[in-house]
XYZ file of C-alpha atoms in Angstrom:
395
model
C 18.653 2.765 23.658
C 21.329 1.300 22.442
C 22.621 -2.163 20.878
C 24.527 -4.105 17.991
C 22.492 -6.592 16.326
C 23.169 -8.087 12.592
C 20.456 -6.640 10.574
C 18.641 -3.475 11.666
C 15.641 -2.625 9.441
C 14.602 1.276 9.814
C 10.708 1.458 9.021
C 7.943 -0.400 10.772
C 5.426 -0.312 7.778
C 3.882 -2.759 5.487
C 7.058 -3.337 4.089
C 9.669 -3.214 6.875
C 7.634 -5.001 9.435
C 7.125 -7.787 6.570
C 10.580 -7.859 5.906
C 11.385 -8.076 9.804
C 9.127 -11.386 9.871
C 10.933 -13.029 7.506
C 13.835 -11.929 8.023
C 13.988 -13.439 11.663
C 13.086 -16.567 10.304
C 16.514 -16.901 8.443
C 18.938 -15.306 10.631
C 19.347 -14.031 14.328
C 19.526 -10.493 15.756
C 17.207 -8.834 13.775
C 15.794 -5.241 14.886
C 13.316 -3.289 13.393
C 13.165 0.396 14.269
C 9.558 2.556 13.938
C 7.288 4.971 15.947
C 4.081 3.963 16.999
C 0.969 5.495 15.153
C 0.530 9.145 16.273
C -2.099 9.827 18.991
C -2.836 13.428 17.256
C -2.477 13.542 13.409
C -3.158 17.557 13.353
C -0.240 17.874 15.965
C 1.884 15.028 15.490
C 5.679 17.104 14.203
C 7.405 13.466 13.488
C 7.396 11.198 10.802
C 4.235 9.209 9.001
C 3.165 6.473 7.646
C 0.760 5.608 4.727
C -0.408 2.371 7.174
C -2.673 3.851 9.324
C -6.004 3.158 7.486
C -8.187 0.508 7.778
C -8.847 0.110 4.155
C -6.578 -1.231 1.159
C -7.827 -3.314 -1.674
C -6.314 -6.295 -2.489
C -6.519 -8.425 -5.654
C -4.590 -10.551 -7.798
C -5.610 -9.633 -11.155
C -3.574 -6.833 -12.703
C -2.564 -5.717 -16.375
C 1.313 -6.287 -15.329
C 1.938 -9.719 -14.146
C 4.848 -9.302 -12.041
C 2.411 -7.233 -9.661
C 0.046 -10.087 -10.032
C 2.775 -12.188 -8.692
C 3.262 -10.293 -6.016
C -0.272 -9.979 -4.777
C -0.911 -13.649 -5.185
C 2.499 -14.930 -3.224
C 1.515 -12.555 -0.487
C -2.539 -13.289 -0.588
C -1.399 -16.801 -0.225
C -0.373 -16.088 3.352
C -2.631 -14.147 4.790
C -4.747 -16.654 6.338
C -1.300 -17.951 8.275
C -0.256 -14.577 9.545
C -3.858 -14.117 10.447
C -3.585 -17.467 12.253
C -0.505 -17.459 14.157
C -0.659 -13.367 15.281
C -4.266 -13.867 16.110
C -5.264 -10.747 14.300
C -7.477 -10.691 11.470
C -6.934 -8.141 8.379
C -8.457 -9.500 5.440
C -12.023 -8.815 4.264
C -12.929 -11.273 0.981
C -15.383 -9.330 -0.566
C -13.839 -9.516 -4.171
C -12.633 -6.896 -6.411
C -13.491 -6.300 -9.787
C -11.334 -3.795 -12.502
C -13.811 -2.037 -14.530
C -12.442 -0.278 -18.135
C -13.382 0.402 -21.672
C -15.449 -2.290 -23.215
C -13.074 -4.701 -25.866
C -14.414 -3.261 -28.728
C -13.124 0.479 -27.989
C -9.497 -1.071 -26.334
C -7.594 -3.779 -25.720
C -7.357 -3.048 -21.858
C -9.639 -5.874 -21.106
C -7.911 -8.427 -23.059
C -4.280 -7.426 -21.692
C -5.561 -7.453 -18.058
C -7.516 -10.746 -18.749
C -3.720 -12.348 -19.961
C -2.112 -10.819 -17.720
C -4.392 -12.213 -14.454
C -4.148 -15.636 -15.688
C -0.918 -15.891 -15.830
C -0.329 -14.485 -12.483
C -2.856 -17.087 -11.125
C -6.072 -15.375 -10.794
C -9.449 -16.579 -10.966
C -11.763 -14.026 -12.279
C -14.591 -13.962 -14.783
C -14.994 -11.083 -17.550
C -18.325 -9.296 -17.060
C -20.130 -7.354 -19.561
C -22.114 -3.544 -19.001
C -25.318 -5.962 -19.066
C -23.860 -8.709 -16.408
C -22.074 -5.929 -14.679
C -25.804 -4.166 -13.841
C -27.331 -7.393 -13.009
C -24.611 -8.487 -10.379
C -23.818 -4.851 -9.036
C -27.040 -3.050 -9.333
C -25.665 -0.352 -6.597
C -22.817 0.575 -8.976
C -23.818 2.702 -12.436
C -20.875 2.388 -15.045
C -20.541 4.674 -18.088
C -22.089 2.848 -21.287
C -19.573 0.389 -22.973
C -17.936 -0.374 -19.909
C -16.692 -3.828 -18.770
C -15.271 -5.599 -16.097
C -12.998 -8.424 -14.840
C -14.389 -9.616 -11.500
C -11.982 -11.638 -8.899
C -14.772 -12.947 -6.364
C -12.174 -15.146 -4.207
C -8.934 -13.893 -2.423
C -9.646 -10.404 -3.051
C -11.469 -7.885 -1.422
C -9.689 -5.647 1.461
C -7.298 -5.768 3.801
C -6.494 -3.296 7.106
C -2.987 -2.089 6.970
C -2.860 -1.130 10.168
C -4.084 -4.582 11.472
C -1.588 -6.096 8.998
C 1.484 -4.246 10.370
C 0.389 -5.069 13.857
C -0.061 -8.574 12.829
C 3.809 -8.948 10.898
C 5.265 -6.852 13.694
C 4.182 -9.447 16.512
C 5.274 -12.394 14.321
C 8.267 -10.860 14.469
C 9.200 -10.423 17.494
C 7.777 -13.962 18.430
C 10.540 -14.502 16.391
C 13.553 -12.675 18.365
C 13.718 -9.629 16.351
C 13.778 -6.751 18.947
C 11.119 -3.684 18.293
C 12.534 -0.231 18.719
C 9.568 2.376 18.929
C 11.801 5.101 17.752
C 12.304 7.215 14.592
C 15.575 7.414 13.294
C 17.088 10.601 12.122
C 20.137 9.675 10.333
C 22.192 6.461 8.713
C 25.786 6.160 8.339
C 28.550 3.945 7.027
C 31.326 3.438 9.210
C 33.469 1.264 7.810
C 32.987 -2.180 9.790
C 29.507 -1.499 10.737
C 26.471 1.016 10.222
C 25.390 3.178 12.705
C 21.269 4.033 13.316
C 20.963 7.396 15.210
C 17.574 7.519 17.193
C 15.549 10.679 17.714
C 16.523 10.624 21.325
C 20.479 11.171 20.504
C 21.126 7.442 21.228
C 21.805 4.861 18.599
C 22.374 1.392 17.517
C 24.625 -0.079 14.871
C 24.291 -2.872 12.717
C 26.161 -5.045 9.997
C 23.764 -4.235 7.639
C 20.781 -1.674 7.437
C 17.514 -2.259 5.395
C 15.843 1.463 4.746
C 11.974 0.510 4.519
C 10.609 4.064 5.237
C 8.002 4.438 2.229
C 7.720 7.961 1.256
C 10.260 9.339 3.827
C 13.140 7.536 2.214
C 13.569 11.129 0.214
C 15.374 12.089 3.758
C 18.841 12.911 2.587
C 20.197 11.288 5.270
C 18.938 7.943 5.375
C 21.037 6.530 2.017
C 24.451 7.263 0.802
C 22.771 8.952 -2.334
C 19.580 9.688 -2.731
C 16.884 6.873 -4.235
C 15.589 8.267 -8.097
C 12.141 8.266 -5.663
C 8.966 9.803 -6.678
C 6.955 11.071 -3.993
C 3.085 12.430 -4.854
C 0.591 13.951 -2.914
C -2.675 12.477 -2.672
C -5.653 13.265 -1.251
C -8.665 10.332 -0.248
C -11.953 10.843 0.769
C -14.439 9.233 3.360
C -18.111 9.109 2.779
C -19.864 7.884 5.806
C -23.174 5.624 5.796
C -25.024 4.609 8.323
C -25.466 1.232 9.616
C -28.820 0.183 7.497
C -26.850 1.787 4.230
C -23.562 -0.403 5.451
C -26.052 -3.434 5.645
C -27.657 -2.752 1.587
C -24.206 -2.737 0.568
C -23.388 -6.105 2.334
C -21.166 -8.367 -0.076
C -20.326 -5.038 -2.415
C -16.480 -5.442 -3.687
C -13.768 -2.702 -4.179
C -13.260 -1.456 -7.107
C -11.275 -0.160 -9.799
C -12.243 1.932 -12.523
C -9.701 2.772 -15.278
C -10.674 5.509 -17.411
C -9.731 6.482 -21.368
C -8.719 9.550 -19.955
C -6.349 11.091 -17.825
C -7.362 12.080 -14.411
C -11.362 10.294 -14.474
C -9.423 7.026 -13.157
C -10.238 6.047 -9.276
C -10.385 3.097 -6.552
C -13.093 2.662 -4.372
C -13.678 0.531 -1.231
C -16.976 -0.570 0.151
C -18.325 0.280 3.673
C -15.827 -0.333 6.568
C -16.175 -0.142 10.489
C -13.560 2.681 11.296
C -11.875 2.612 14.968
C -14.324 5.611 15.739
C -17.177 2.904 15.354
C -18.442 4.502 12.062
C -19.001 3.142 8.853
C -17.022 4.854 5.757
C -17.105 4.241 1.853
C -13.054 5.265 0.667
C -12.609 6.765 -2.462
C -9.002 8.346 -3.967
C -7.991 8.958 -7.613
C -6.420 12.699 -7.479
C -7.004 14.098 -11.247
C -3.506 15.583 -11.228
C -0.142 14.938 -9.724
C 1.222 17.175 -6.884
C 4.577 16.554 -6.205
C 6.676 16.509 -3.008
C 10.051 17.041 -3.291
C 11.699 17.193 0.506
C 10.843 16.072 4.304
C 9.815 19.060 5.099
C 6.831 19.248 1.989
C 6.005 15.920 3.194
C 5.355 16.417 6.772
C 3.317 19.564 6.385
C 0.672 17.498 3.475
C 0.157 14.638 5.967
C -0.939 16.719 8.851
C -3.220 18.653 6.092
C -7.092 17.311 5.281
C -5.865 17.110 1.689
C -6.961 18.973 -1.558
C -10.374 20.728 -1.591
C -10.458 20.277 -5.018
C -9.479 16.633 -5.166
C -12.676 16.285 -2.414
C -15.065 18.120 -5.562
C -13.820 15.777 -7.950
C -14.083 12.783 -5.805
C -17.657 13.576 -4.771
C -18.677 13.881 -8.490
C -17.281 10.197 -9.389
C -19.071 8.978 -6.147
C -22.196 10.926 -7.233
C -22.436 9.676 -10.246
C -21.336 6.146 -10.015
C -23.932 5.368 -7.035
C -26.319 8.386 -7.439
C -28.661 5.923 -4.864
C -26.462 6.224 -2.100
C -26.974 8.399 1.558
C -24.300 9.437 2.906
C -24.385 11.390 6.135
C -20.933 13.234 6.551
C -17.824 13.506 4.255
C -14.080 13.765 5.274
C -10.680 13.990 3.606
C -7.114 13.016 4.386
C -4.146 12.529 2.706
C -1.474 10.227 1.913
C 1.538 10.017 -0.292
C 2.257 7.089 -2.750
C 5.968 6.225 -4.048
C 7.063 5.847 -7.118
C 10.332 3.993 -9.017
C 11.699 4.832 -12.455
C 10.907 1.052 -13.387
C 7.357 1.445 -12.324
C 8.085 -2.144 -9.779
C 9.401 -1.861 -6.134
C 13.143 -0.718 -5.219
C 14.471 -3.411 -3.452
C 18.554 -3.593 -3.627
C 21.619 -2.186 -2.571
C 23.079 1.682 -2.232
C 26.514 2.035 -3.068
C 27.254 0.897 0.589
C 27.347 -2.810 0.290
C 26.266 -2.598 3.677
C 22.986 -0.495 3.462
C 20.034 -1.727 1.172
C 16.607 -0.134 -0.016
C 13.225 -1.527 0.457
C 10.702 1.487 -0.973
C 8.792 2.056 -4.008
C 5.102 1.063 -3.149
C 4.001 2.663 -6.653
C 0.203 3.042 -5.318
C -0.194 -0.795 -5.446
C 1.914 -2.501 -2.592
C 0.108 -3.072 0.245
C -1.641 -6.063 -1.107
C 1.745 -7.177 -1.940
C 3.732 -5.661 1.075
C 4.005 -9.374 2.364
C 5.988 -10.836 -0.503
C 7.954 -7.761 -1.155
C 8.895 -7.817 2.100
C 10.214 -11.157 1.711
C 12.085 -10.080 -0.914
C 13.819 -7.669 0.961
C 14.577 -10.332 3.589
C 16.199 -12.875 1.636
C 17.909 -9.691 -0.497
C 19.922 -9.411 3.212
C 20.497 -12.677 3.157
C 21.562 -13.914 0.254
C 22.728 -10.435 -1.553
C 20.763 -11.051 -4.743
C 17.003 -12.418 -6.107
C 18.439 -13.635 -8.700
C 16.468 -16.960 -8.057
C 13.231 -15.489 -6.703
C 11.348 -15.961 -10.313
C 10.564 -12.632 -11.393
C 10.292 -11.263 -14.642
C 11.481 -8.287 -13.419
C 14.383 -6.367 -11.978
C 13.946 -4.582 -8.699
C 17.275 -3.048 -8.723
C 16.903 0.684 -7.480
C 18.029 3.457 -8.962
C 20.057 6.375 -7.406
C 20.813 10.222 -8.328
């Protein structure tokens, strides 16, 4: 392989393959580098992605409204990328955010605001209103809930980045199955190598490679990038359980206290034709500070003890529930000093950053992959409307 092309995006995940999309709306010779999902998870020695699920919840409402924003600009467009790829990846089931009641916090109130500004239409449900609509789901007393029945629910990453990625290349931008291995400056252009020993060089590089942006030598410096551990869990049901929980939402539940917080999704077909409930909410933070920490945890099942605590909230929350096998994976979430996604510049005016997911982008990946699009072309989003700066942060 080999090539020059104007723009070369390295990372074909929510983000990158977003950003390709739009990006070869606005400009020609656009290429967007990526392996394909691994065959063999247990075996697979390369790079990963946090994509390849079939479950992330999506929502509007959200106690910070720039992420509301975010969710809603993207949300907005499913239903055309859906349309014009011919691949569907959104489930509306709703979603609801479940915390302590307004008399013990003002949680509720802020994430209430918050939603409304960002354009959400939910309703506030008490413990009483809450049992009566959800009957399945068993809340801790004084609990209540903001419920967003319409444009939430669900969405399939994987279908998603299948979806952007064949928009696309409709568009011109070239797909490169490949993993790179290494990014450099040279002066009049950038040069991509390829895990084969070939490469490609560009004008300009956007790094969109989620978690394995700590690679040392994918950025001039390194990104001031968090990476964490985390460990979900699968609780299968069978189809006549799938069918009682028919119309069930995904869910948030934020607790008082630290490490009793989780998400959890409601039955979904799985490629192996089974049905699985998700959960994930790790009660402590493992951290992972190189490549090499990072490739061994996503070939592991995951934390036994994170499994334990997971099966507890599950137990507990719908004690009525049958489940007929469990199962554990992990994944790794990315996190930004400013708590909001990197997207800017390195100190090469030539290579930019598109990472920072901070355990709530996939919803969003569509408009933050916009972002990083017009970032390329117009060197600044400065006009994009945000109460927010996405500059990242280096060192």
């Amino acid at each position: 392989m080999s090539g020059r092309f104007n723009t070369i995006i390295v990372g074909r995940g929510l983000m990158g393959a977003a950003a390709a999309r739009h990006l070869a709306t606005m400009r020609e010779g656009v290429a967007l580098i990526g392996p394909d999902e691994p065959l063999d998870r247990a075996t697979h020695q390369g790079v990963f992605a946090s994509h390849y699920d079939e479950g992330r919840i999506t929502r509007t409402i959200d106690r910070d409204p720039v992420w509301g924003q975010l969710a809603h600009r993207s949300i907005a467009r499913y239903g055309a990328i859906a349309a014009a790829s011919g691949i569907d990846f959104f489930t509306e089931c709703g979603a609801l955010i479940a915390g302590p009641s307004r008399e013990r916090s003002r949680y509720m109130e802020t994430l209430s605001a918050a939603s409304q500004k960002a354009g959400a239409q939910a309703q506030l449900l008490d413990g009483k209103a809450l049992a009566a609509r959800f009957p399945y789901l068993e809340f801790p007393a004084k609990i209540e809930a903001l419920y967003e029945p319409q444009g939430a629910g669900h969405i399939s990453p994987r279908r998603l980045v299948a979806a952007q990625s064949i928009l696309a290349e409709g568009q011109g931008a070239a797909i490169i199955r490949r993993t790179v291995t290494a990014i450099r400056d040279a002066g009049d252009s950038v040069v991509v190598t390829l895990d084969d020993g070939t490469g490609v060089t560009g004008e300009q590089v956007l790094v969109a490679t989620g978690a394995f942006t700590i690679n040392e030598k994918l950025l001039p410096v390194p990104a001031a990038l968090s990476v964490y551990a985390r460990t979900v869990a699968f609780f299968e049901l069978d189809e006549a359980e799938a069918a009682d929980l028919a119309g069930m939402p995904s869910v948030i539940f934020r607790a008082e206290s630290e490490g009793h917080g989780f998400y959890l999704l409601p039955p979904i077909r799985y490629p192996d034709g089974r049905f699985y409930i998700k959960i994930g909410g790790d009660p402590d933070d493992v951290r992972l500070s190189d490549e090499a920490a990072l490739r061994a945890w996503f070939v592991s099942e995951g934390r036994m003890a994170t499994r334990e605590h997971l099966t507890r909230i599950l137990c507990d929350l719908m004690p009525g529930i049958r489940v007929r096998n469990t199962l554990t994976s992990s994944c790794a979430t990315t996190f930004s000093p400013s708590g909001y996604p990197m997207i800017g510049f390195s100190p090469s005016h030539r290579i930019a950053v598109l990472t920072a997911g901070c355990g709530a982008a996939a919803k969003s990946s569509d408009e933050i992959g916009r972002l990083g699009a017009v970032l390329m072309v117009k060197g600044s989003l400065k006009d994009e409307g945000y109460d927010a700066d996405f500059a990242p942060a280096f060192g």
